[in-house]
Amino acid sequence: MARGDLDDLAAFAAIAQARSFTRAAARLGLSPSALSHTLRDLERRLGVRLLARTTRSVAPTAAGRHLLKSLQPALDEIGQGLAALADWRDAPSGTLRLTTYSHGARTVLEPRLPRFLLDHPDIAVEVVVDDRLVDIVADGFDAGIRLGDTVERDMVTARVGPDLKTVVVGTPDYFAVHPRPESPADLREHRCINYRLIGAGGLLPWEFERDGREVKVQVGGQLIVNNETLAAAAVRAGAGLGYMMAHDVAGEIADGRLLQVLSDWCAPFPGCRLYYPSRQVSPALRALIDALRWADNEVVP
């Protein structure tokens, strides 16, 4: 094997997996133009086209798929061997790319990530906050944080947050004008603050459960947002009913600033999980998992 061939083959594998020169370049720390040049040189040396390119997409050719199938196990084994070398170092090191959503960033990372960085000065962390569900392998992430029931079953998970519960709340002034809903179906007659799921394109349904019966309601109202802070401000101003995390409004319910309805329809569900695609994890990722892991005796901040 000629000098540099292994790097070029690894670059090809990254492009073929990501289906994008831009995403692969970000993962490898190169520019897209440099990566494109590397791939052209590799194809010229091998005498075969490995990738089919259009202005909007990149995909491996039949020859590229054949090469990737035989190449990937070897690259994985090399990567695991290099990661294992960290066991001989004094401290974990390297770079971690993490995807999460706004609630996970606020409740899991904000309280713990700064302390982790101070305790592990040789580990760099990149966090991308995106409420869409992403493919962590294709997009070059080491791990993700999402609600437990949204994580694919083939992922390895670690619990990093408590079980959660959503509640329906409104202000006393709101209920002075509007009757309290007695069932989820009654919400269709109310002004509700809607949340737009940008990645999925639709509105977040309000989900309920009682006696094993699950109900999803698409509610209406004047305001649609994709920011939970703005939604909460509208609810607290009396502009409509909110579908909010119980621990975010527990104090306001306790002192009467907000009134809860449909409480017998609001059941707990799995909270945040950190997930990753392989049981072979780097020492840096293992250190992060240990730092974020949730203990049952912890108190929700």
mmCIF file of C-alpha atoms in Angstrom:
data_model
loop_
_atom_site.group_PDB
_atom_site.id
_atom_site.type_symbol
_atom_site.label_atom_id
_atom_site.label_comp_id
_atom_site.label_asym_id
_atom_site.label_seq_id
_atom_site.Cartn_x
_atom_site.Cartn_y
_atom_site.Cartn_z
ATOM 1 C CA MET A 1 0.000 0.000 0.000
ATOM 2 C CA ALA A 2 1.412 3.378 -1.046
ATOM 3 C CA ARG A 3 2.045 6.057 1.540
ATOM 4 C CA GLY A 4 -1.147 8.010 2.143
ATOM 5 C CA ASP A 5 -3.493 5.389 0.694
ATOM 6 C CA LEU A 6 -5.000 4.584 4.087
ATOM 7 C CA ASP A 7 -5.883 8.244 4.678
ATOM 8 C CA ASP A 8 -7.431 8.486 1.211
ATOM 9 C CA LEU A 9 -9.476 5.311 1.747
ATOM 10 C CA ALA A 10 -10.679 6.642 5.086
ATOM 11 C CA ALA A 11 -11.694 9.876 3.351
ATOM 12 C CA PHE A 12 -13.654 7.913 0.742
ATOM 13 C CA ALA A 13 -15.447 5.945 3.494
ATOM 14 C CA ALA A 14 -16.379 9.158 5.317
ATOM 15 C CA ILE A 15 -17.858 10.687 2.148
ATOM 16 C CA ALA A 16 -19.738 7.502 1.220
ATOM 17 C CA GLN A 17 -21.260 7.222 4.699
ATOM 18 C CA ALA A 18 -22.185 10.893 5.040
ATOM 19 C CA ARG A 19 -23.369 11.163 1.399
ATOM 20 C CA SER A 20 -21.934 14.670 1.505
ATOM 21 C CA PHE A 21 -18.507 16.235 0.954
ATOM 22 C CA THR A 22 -19.414 19.065 3.357
ATOM 23 C CA ARG A 23 -20.432 16.814 6.271
ATOM 24 C CA ALA A 24 -17.496 14.459 5.698
ATOM 25 C CA ALA A 25 -15.071 17.376 5.565
ATOM 26 C CA ALA A 26 -16.396 18.717 8.893
ATOM 27 C CA ARG A 27 -15.990 15.281 10.451
ATOM 28 C CA LEU A 28 -12.393 14.942 9.176
ATOM 29 C CA GLY A 29 -11.361 18.524 9.848
ATOM 30 C CA LEU A 30 -10.673 19.266 6.167
ATOM 31 C CA SER A 31 -12.084 21.658 3.600
ATOM 32 C CA PRO A 32 -14.619 20.254 1.094
ATOM 33 C CA SER A 33 -12.345 21.253 -1.799
ATOM 34 C CA ALA A 34 -9.366 19.406 -0.294
ATOM 35 C CA LEU A 35 -11.526 16.345 0.259
ATOM 36 C CA SER A 36 -12.805 16.455 -3.304
ATOM 37 C CA HIS A 37 -9.223 16.661 -4.575
ATOM 38 C CA THR A 38 -8.236 13.663 -2.428
ATOM 39 C CA LEU A 39 -11.117 11.599 -3.808
ATOM 40 C CA ARG A 40 -10.273 12.467 -7.444
ATOM 41 C CA ASP A 41 -6.649 11.400 -6.875
ATOM 42 C CA LEU A 42 -7.780 8.114 -5.316
ATOM 43 C CA GLU A 43 -10.139 7.350 -8.211
ATOM 44 C CA ARG A 44 -7.386 8.161 -10.698
ATOM 45 C CA ARG A 45 -4.910 5.823 -8.971
ATOM 46 C CA LEU A 46 -7.451 3.010 -8.724
ATOM 47 C CA GLY A 47 -8.755 3.556 -12.245
ATOM 48 C CA VAL A 48 -12.404 3.303 -11.219
ATOM 49 C CA ARG A 49 -15.201 5.713 -10.298
ATOM 50 C CA LEU A 50 -16.103 5.341 -6.630
ATOM 51 C CA LEU A 51 -18.706 8.072 -6.176
ATOM 52 C CA ALA A 52 -21.541 9.310 -8.345
ATOM 53 C CA ARG A 53 -21.876 13.070 -7.925
ATOM 54 C CA THR A 54 -24.658 15.457 -8.869
ATOM 55 C CA THR A 55 -25.193 19.074 -7.881
ATOM 56 C CA ARG A 56 -27.432 17.910 -5.011
ATOM 57 C CA SER A 57 -26.254 14.486 -3.918
ATOM 58 C CA VAL A 58 -23.316 12.116 -3.550
ATOM 59 C CA ALA A 59 -23.650 8.319 -3.547
ATOM 60 C CA PRO A 60 -21.228 5.406 -3.983
ATOM 61 C CA THR A 61 -21.180 3.635 -7.334
ATOM 62 C CA ALA A 62 -21.405 -0.159 -7.539
ATOM 63 C CA ALA A 63 -17.611 -0.282 -7.339
ATOM 64 C CA GLY A 64 -17.689 2.138 -4.417
ATOM 65 C CA ARG A 65 -20.244 0.047 -2.543
ATOM 66 C CA HIS A 66 -18.110 -3.049 -3.055
ATOM 67 C CA LEU A 67 -15.011 -1.272 -1.756
ATOM 68 C CA LEU A 68 -16.844 0.219 1.223
ATOM 69 C CA LYS A 69 -18.230 -3.185 2.223
ATOM 70 C CA SER A 70 -14.733 -4.673 2.514
ATOM 71 C CA LEU A 71 -13.075 -1.496 3.761
ATOM 72 C CA GLN A 72 -15.375 -0.527 6.627
ATOM 73 C CA PRO A 73 -14.629 -3.465 8.997
ATOM 74 C CA ALA A 74 -10.888 -2.803 8.656
ATOM 75 C CA LEU A 75 -11.318 0.912 9.352
ATOM 76 C CA ASP A 76 -13.520 0.149 12.365
ATOM 77 C CA GLU A 77 -10.898 -2.205 13.753
ATOM 78 C CA ILE A 78 -8.147 0.371 13.253
ATOM 79 C CA GLY A 79 -10.296 3.023 14.941
ATOM 80 C CA GLN A 80 -10.959 0.783 17.927
ATOM 81 C CA GLY A 81 -7.262 0.000 18.214
ATOM 82 C CA LEU A 82 -6.335 3.673 18.176
ATOM 83 C CA ALA A 83 -9.069 4.511 20.692
ATOM 84 C CA ALA A 84 -7.786 1.755 22.988
ATOM 85 C CA LEU A 85 -4.402 3.484 23.136
ATOM 86 C CA ALA A 86 -6.043 6.146 25.273
ATOM 87 C CA ASP A 87 -6.184 3.607 28.097
ATOM 88 C CA TRP A 88 -2.415 4.086 28.445
ATOM 89 C CA ARG A 89 -2.671 7.852 28.771
ATOM 90 C CA ASP A 90 -2.913 9.695 32.046
ATOM 91 C CA ALA A 91 -6.307 11.210 31.144
ATOM 92 C CA PRO A 92 -8.956 10.869 28.386
ATOM 93 C CA SER A 93 -8.491 13.245 25.480
ATOM 94 C CA GLY A 94 -9.814 14.007 22.038
ATOM 95 C CA THR A 95 -12.844 15.715 20.492
ATOM 96 C CA LEU A 96 -16.496 14.744 20.988
ATOM 97 C CA ARG A 97 -19.372 15.868 18.753
ATOM 98 C CA LEU A 98 -22.740 15.792 20.490
ATOM 99 C CA THR A 99 -26.242 16.475 19.162
ATOM 100 C CA THR A 100 -29.109 17.355 21.471
ATOM 101 C CA TYR A 101 -32.359 19.318 21.534
ATOM 102 C CA SER A 102 -33.259 22.438 23.497
ATOM 103 C CA HIS A 103 -34.691 20.687 26.570
ATOM 104 C CA GLY A 104 -31.710 18.319 26.751
ATOM 105 C CA ALA A 105 -29.277 21.219 26.442
ATOM 106 C CA ARG A 106 -31.011 23.106 29.246
ATOM 107 C CA THR A 107 -31.625 20.295 31.718
ATOM 108 C CA VAL A 108 -28.742 17.878 31.063
ATOM 109 C CA LEU A 109 -25.827 19.844 29.636
ATOM 110 C CA GLU A 110 -26.146 23.272 31.259
ATOM 111 C CA PRO A 111 -25.847 21.916 34.835
ATOM 112 C CA ARG A 112 -23.054 19.391 34.116
ATOM 113 C CA LEU A 113 -21.053 20.123 30.988
ATOM 114 C CA PRO A 114 -19.067 23.085 32.408
ATOM 115 C CA ARG A 115 -17.827 20.940 35.323
ATOM 116 C CA PHE A 116 -16.914 18.153 32.877
ATOM 117 C CA LEU A 117 -14.806 20.573 30.807
ATOM 118 C CA LEU A 118 -12.977 21.800 33.896
ATOM 119 C CA ASP A 119 -12.300 18.221 35.028
ATOM 120 C CA HIS A 120 -11.119 17.083 31.560
ATOM 121 C CA PRO A 121 -9.031 19.863 29.980
ATOM 122 C CA ASP A 122 -7.782 17.539 27.195
ATOM 123 C CA ILE A 123 -11.302 16.806 25.888
ATOM 124 C CA ALA A 124 -12.902 19.232 23.421
ATOM 125 C CA VAL A 125 -16.694 19.093 23.002
ATOM 126 C CA GLU A 126 -18.805 20.403 20.125
ATOM 127 C CA VAL A 127 -22.543 20.588 20.870
ATOM 128 C CA VAL A 128 -25.168 21.117 18.155
ATOM 129 C CA VAL A 129 -28.634 21.978 19.502
ATOM 130 C CA ASP A 130 -31.285 20.916 16.992
ATOM 131 C CA ASP A 131 -34.853 19.880 17.788
ATOM 132 C CA ARG A 132 -34.921 17.656 14.695
ATOM 133 C CA LEU A 133 -34.048 13.986 14.972
ATOM 134 C CA VAL A 134 -30.718 13.401 13.226
ATOM 135 C CA ASP A 135 -28.746 10.370 12.077
ATOM 136 C CA ILE A 136 -25.719 10.576 14.366
ATOM 137 C CA VAL A 137 -23.668 8.185 12.225
ATOM 138 C CA ALA A 138 -24.331 9.900 8.901
ATOM 139 C CA ASP A 139 -23.886 13.369 10.402
ATOM 140 C CA GLY A 140 -20.633 12.520 12.158
ATOM 141 C CA PHE A 141 -21.722 12.750 15.812
ATOM 142 C CA ASP A 142 -20.224 10.622 18.559
ATOM 143 C CA ALA A 143 -23.440 10.621 20.599
ATOM 144 C CA GLY A 144 -26.820 12.282 20.986
ATOM 145 C CA ILE A 145 -29.244 13.235 23.745
ATOM 146 C CA ARG A 146 -32.971 12.844 23.099
ATOM 147 C CA LEU A 147 -36.096 11.586 24.872
ATOM 148 C CA GLY A 148 -35.887 7.853 25.507
ATOM 149 C CA ASP A 149 -38.895 6.892 23.393
ATOM 150 C CA THR A 150 -37.465 8.639 20.304
ATOM 151 C CA VAL A 151 -34.114 6.793 20.268
ATOM 152 C CA GLU A 152 -33.660 4.008 17.713
ATOM 153 C CA ARG A 153 -33.618 0.525 19.247
ATOM 154 C CA ASP A 154 -30.208 -0.368 17.810
ATOM 155 C CA MET A 155 -28.516 2.380 19.833
ATOM 156 C CA VAL A 156 -26.755 1.900 23.170
ATOM 157 C CA THR A 157 -28.283 4.238 25.755
ATOM 158 C CA ALA A 158 -27.467 5.730 29.139
ATOM 159 C CA ARG A 159 -30.008 7.471 31.350
ATOM 160 C CA VAL A 160 -29.011 11.118 31.813
ATOM 161 C CA GLY A 161 -32.257 12.568 33.151
ATOM 162 C CA PRO A 162 -35.298 11.678 35.251
ATOM 163 C CA ASP A 163 -38.615 10.424 33.939
ATOM 164 C CA LEU A 164 -40.724 13.364 32.785
ATOM 165 C CA LYS A 165 -44.350 14.402 32.777
ATOM 166 C CA THR A 166 -46.144 17.043 30.742
ATOM 167 C CA VAL A 167 -48.993 19.041 32.241
ATOM 168 C CA VAL A 168 -51.679 21.294 30.825
ATOM 169 C CA VAL A 169 -51.777 24.662 32.581
ATOM 170 C CA GLY A 170 -53.353 28.091 32.306
ATOM 171 C CA THR A 171 -53.622 31.214 34.415
ATOM 172 C CA PRO A 172 -56.534 31.978 36.754
ATOM 173 C CA ASP A 173 -57.424 34.895 34.452
ATOM 174 C CA TYR A 174 -57.659 32.534 31.482
ATOM 175 C CA PHE A 175 -59.997 30.176 33.357
ATOM 176 C CA ALA A 176 -62.112 33.112 34.520
ATOM 177 C CA VAL A 177 -63.149 33.437 30.880
ATOM 178 C CA HIS A 178 -62.888 29.842 29.610
ATOM 179 C CA PRO A 179 -64.278 26.662 31.227
ATOM 180 C CA ARG A 180 -61.838 24.020 32.417
ATOM 181 C CA PRO A 181 -61.496 21.100 29.975
ATOM 182 C CA GLU A 182 -62.812 17.822 31.372
ATOM 183 C CA SER A 183 -61.253 15.573 28.712
ATOM 184 C CA PRO A 184 -58.503 15.906 26.089
ATOM 185 C CA ALA A 185 -61.144 16.351 23.389
ATOM 186 C CA ASP A 186 -62.328 19.559 25.103
ATOM 187 C CA LEU A 187 -58.964 21.174 24.263
ATOM 188 C CA ARG A 188 -60.185 21.728 20.714
ATOM 189 C CA GLU A 189 -62.484 24.430 22.119
ATOM 190 C CA HIS A 190 -59.595 26.276 23.803
ATOM 191 C CA ARG A 191 -56.828 28.647 22.806
ATOM 192 C CA CYS A 192 -53.661 26.557 23.058
ATOM 193 C CA ILE A 193 -50.032 27.478 22.478
ATOM 194 C CA ASN A 194 -48.769 25.223 19.691
ATOM 195 C CA TYR A 195 -45.190 24.049 19.139
ATOM 196 C CA ARG A 196 -43.896 23.500 15.610
ATOM 197 C CA LEU A 197 -41.647 20.460 14.996
ATOM 198 C CA ILE A 198 -39.293 22.005 12.441
ATOM 199 C CA GLY A 199 -37.666 18.763 11.300
ATOM 200 C CA ALA A 200 -40.918 16.825 11.001
ATOM 201 C CA GLY A 201 -42.837 19.768 9.578
ATOM 202 C CA GLY A 202 -45.942 19.357 11.758
ATOM 203 C CA LEU A 203 -47.277 20.607 15.065
ATOM 204 C CA LEU A 204 -46.442 18.769 18.266
ATOM 205 C CA PRO A 205 -49.487 16.706 19.280
ATOM 206 C CA TRP A 206 -50.580 16.884 22.906
ATOM 207 C CA GLU A 207 -50.333 13.311 24.189
ATOM 208 C CA PHE A 208 -52.320 11.840 27.075
ATOM 209 C CA GLU A 209 -52.820 8.474 28.729
ATOM 210 C CA ARG A 210 -55.315 7.091 31.252
ATOM 211 C CA ASP A 211 -56.127 3.493 32.176
ATOM 212 C CA GLY A 212 -53.924 2.237 29.347
ATOM 213 C CA ARG A 213 -55.685 4.379 26.759
ATOM 214 C CA GLU A 214 -53.474 6.752 24.766
ATOM 215 C CA VAL A 215 -54.901 9.879 23.150
ATOM 216 C CA LYS A 216 -53.219 12.418 20.853
ATOM 217 C CA VAL A 217 -54.908 15.767 20.267
ATOM 218 C CA GLN A 218 -54.035 18.370 17.649
ATOM 219 C CA VAL A 219 -54.970 21.632 19.324
ATOM 220 C CA GLY A 220 -55.590 25.091 17.896
ATOM 221 C CA GLY A 221 -54.835 28.625 18.981
ATOM 222 C CA GLN A 222 -53.436 32.016 18.055
ATOM 223 C CA LEU A 223 -49.747 31.244 18.561
ATOM 224 C CA ILE A 224 -47.387 28.680 17.021
ATOM 225 C CA VAL A 225 -43.731 28.710 18.123
ATOM 226 C CA ASN A 226 -40.630 26.547 18.009
ATOM 227 C CA ASN A 227 -39.163 28.040 21.180
ATOM 228 C CA GLU A 228 -40.242 26.806 24.612
ATOM 229 C CA THR A 229 -39.324 30.084 26.358
ATOM 230 C CA LEU A 230 -41.653 32.082 24.114
ATOM 231 C CA ALA A 231 -44.404 29.491 24.566
ATOM 232 C CA ALA A 232 -44.074 29.684 28.355
ATOM 233 C CA ALA A 233 -44.238 33.504 28.277
ATOM 234 C CA ALA A 234 -47.528 33.378 26.350
ATOM 235 C CA VAL A 235 -49.021 30.874 28.799
ATOM 236 C CA ARG A 236 -47.959 32.926 31.841
ATOM 237 C CA ALA A 237 -49.503 36.027 30.282
ATOM 238 C CA GLY A 238 -52.868 34.247 29.988
ATOM 239 C CA ALA A 239 -52.847 34.066 26.187
ATOM 240 C CA GLY A 240 -53.708 30.361 26.140
ATOM 241 C CA LEU A 241 -53.211 26.916 27.613
ATOM 242 C CA GLY A 242 -49.736 25.424 27.644
ATOM 243 C CA TYR A 243 -48.439 21.860 27.350
ATOM 244 C CA MET A 244 -45.385 22.136 29.580
ATOM 245 C CA MET A 245 -42.910 20.060 31.562
ATOM 246 C CA ALA A 246 -44.228 19.499 35.081
ATOM 247 C CA HIS A 247 -40.965 20.402 36.822
ATOM 248 C CA ASP A 248 -40.754 23.710 34.931
ATOM 249 C CA VAL A 249 -44.045 24.946 36.397
ATOM 250 C CA ALA A 250 -44.259 23.044 39.704
ATOM 251 C CA GLY A 251 -43.654 26.188 41.776
ATOM 252 C CA GLU A 252 -46.249 28.211 39.871
ATOM 253 C CA ILE A 253 -48.839 25.464 40.264
ATOM 254 C CA ALA A 254 -48.070 25.239 43.984
ATOM 255 C CA ASP A 255 -48.582 28.967 44.597
ATOM 256 C CA GLY A 256 -51.596 29.303 42.316
ATOM 257 C CA ARG A 257 -50.091 31.428 39.543
ATOM 258 C CA LEU A 258 -50.903 28.574 37.142
ATOM 259 C CA LEU A 259 -53.760 26.085 37.391
ATOM 260 C CA GLN A 260 -53.367 22.499 36.165
ATOM 261 C CA VAL A 261 -56.145 20.677 34.306
ATOM 262 C CA LEU A 262 -56.532 17.118 32.988
ATOM 263 C CA SER A 263 -54.111 15.890 35.681
ATOM 264 C CA ASP A 264 -55.525 12.347 35.593
ATOM 265 C CA TRP A 265 -54.620 12.173 31.878
ATOM 266 C CA CYS A 266 -50.965 13.183 32.332
ATOM 267 C CA ALA A 267 -48.713 10.138 32.818
ATOM 268 C CA PRO A 268 -44.901 10.038 33.197
ATOM 269 C CA PHE A 269 -42.700 8.964 30.281
ATOM 270 C CA PRO A 270 -38.980 8.181 29.763
ATOM 271 C CA GLY A 271 -36.742 11.230 30.057
ATOM 272 C CA CYS A 272 -33.444 12.082 28.384
ATOM 273 C CA ARG A 273 -31.099 9.363 27.215
ATOM 274 C CA LEU A 274 -27.585 9.720 25.870
ATOM 275 C CA TYR A 275 -27.220 7.313 22.939
ATOM 276 C CA TYR A 276 -24.424 6.108 20.683
ATOM 277 C CA PRO A 277 -24.050 3.420 18.017
ATOM 278 C CA SER A 278 -21.455 1.020 19.469
ATOM 279 C CA ARG A 279 -20.490 -0.585 22.742
ATOM 280 C CA GLN A 280 -16.855 0.175 21.825
ATOM 281 C CA VAL A 281 -16.584 3.737 23.120
ATOM 282 C CA SER A 282 -13.577 6.004 23.441
ATOM 283 C CA PRO A 283 -12.319 6.940 26.906
ATOM 284 C CA ALA A 284 -13.434 10.521 26.226
ATOM 285 C CA LEU A 285 -17.017 9.448 25.515
ATOM 286 C CA ARG A 286 -16.959 7.086 28.499
ATOM 287 C CA ALA A 287 -15.885 9.990 30.732
ATOM 288 C CA LEU A 288 -18.749 12.131 29.387
ATOM 289 C CA ILE A 289 -21.296 9.358 29.952
ATOM 290 C CA ASP A 290 -20.103 8.941 33.534
ATOM 291 C CA ALA A 291 -20.344 12.696 34.114
ATOM 292 C CA LEU A 292 -23.885 12.985 32.718
ATOM 293 C CA ARG A 293 -25.369 9.731 34.032
ATOM 294 C CA TRP A 294 -28.524 10.257 36.133
ATOM 295 C CA ALA A 295 -28.871 8.685 39.578
ATOM 296 C CA ASP A 296 -32.329 7.800 40.899
ATOM 297 C CA ASN A 297 -31.756 9.748 44.126
ATOM 298 C CA GLU A 298 -31.002 13.035 42.349
ATOM 299 C CA VAL A 299 -33.335 16.010 42.576
ATOM 300 C CA VAL A 300 -34.632 17.648 39.403
ATOM 301 C CA PRO A 301 -33.047 21.141 39.180
#
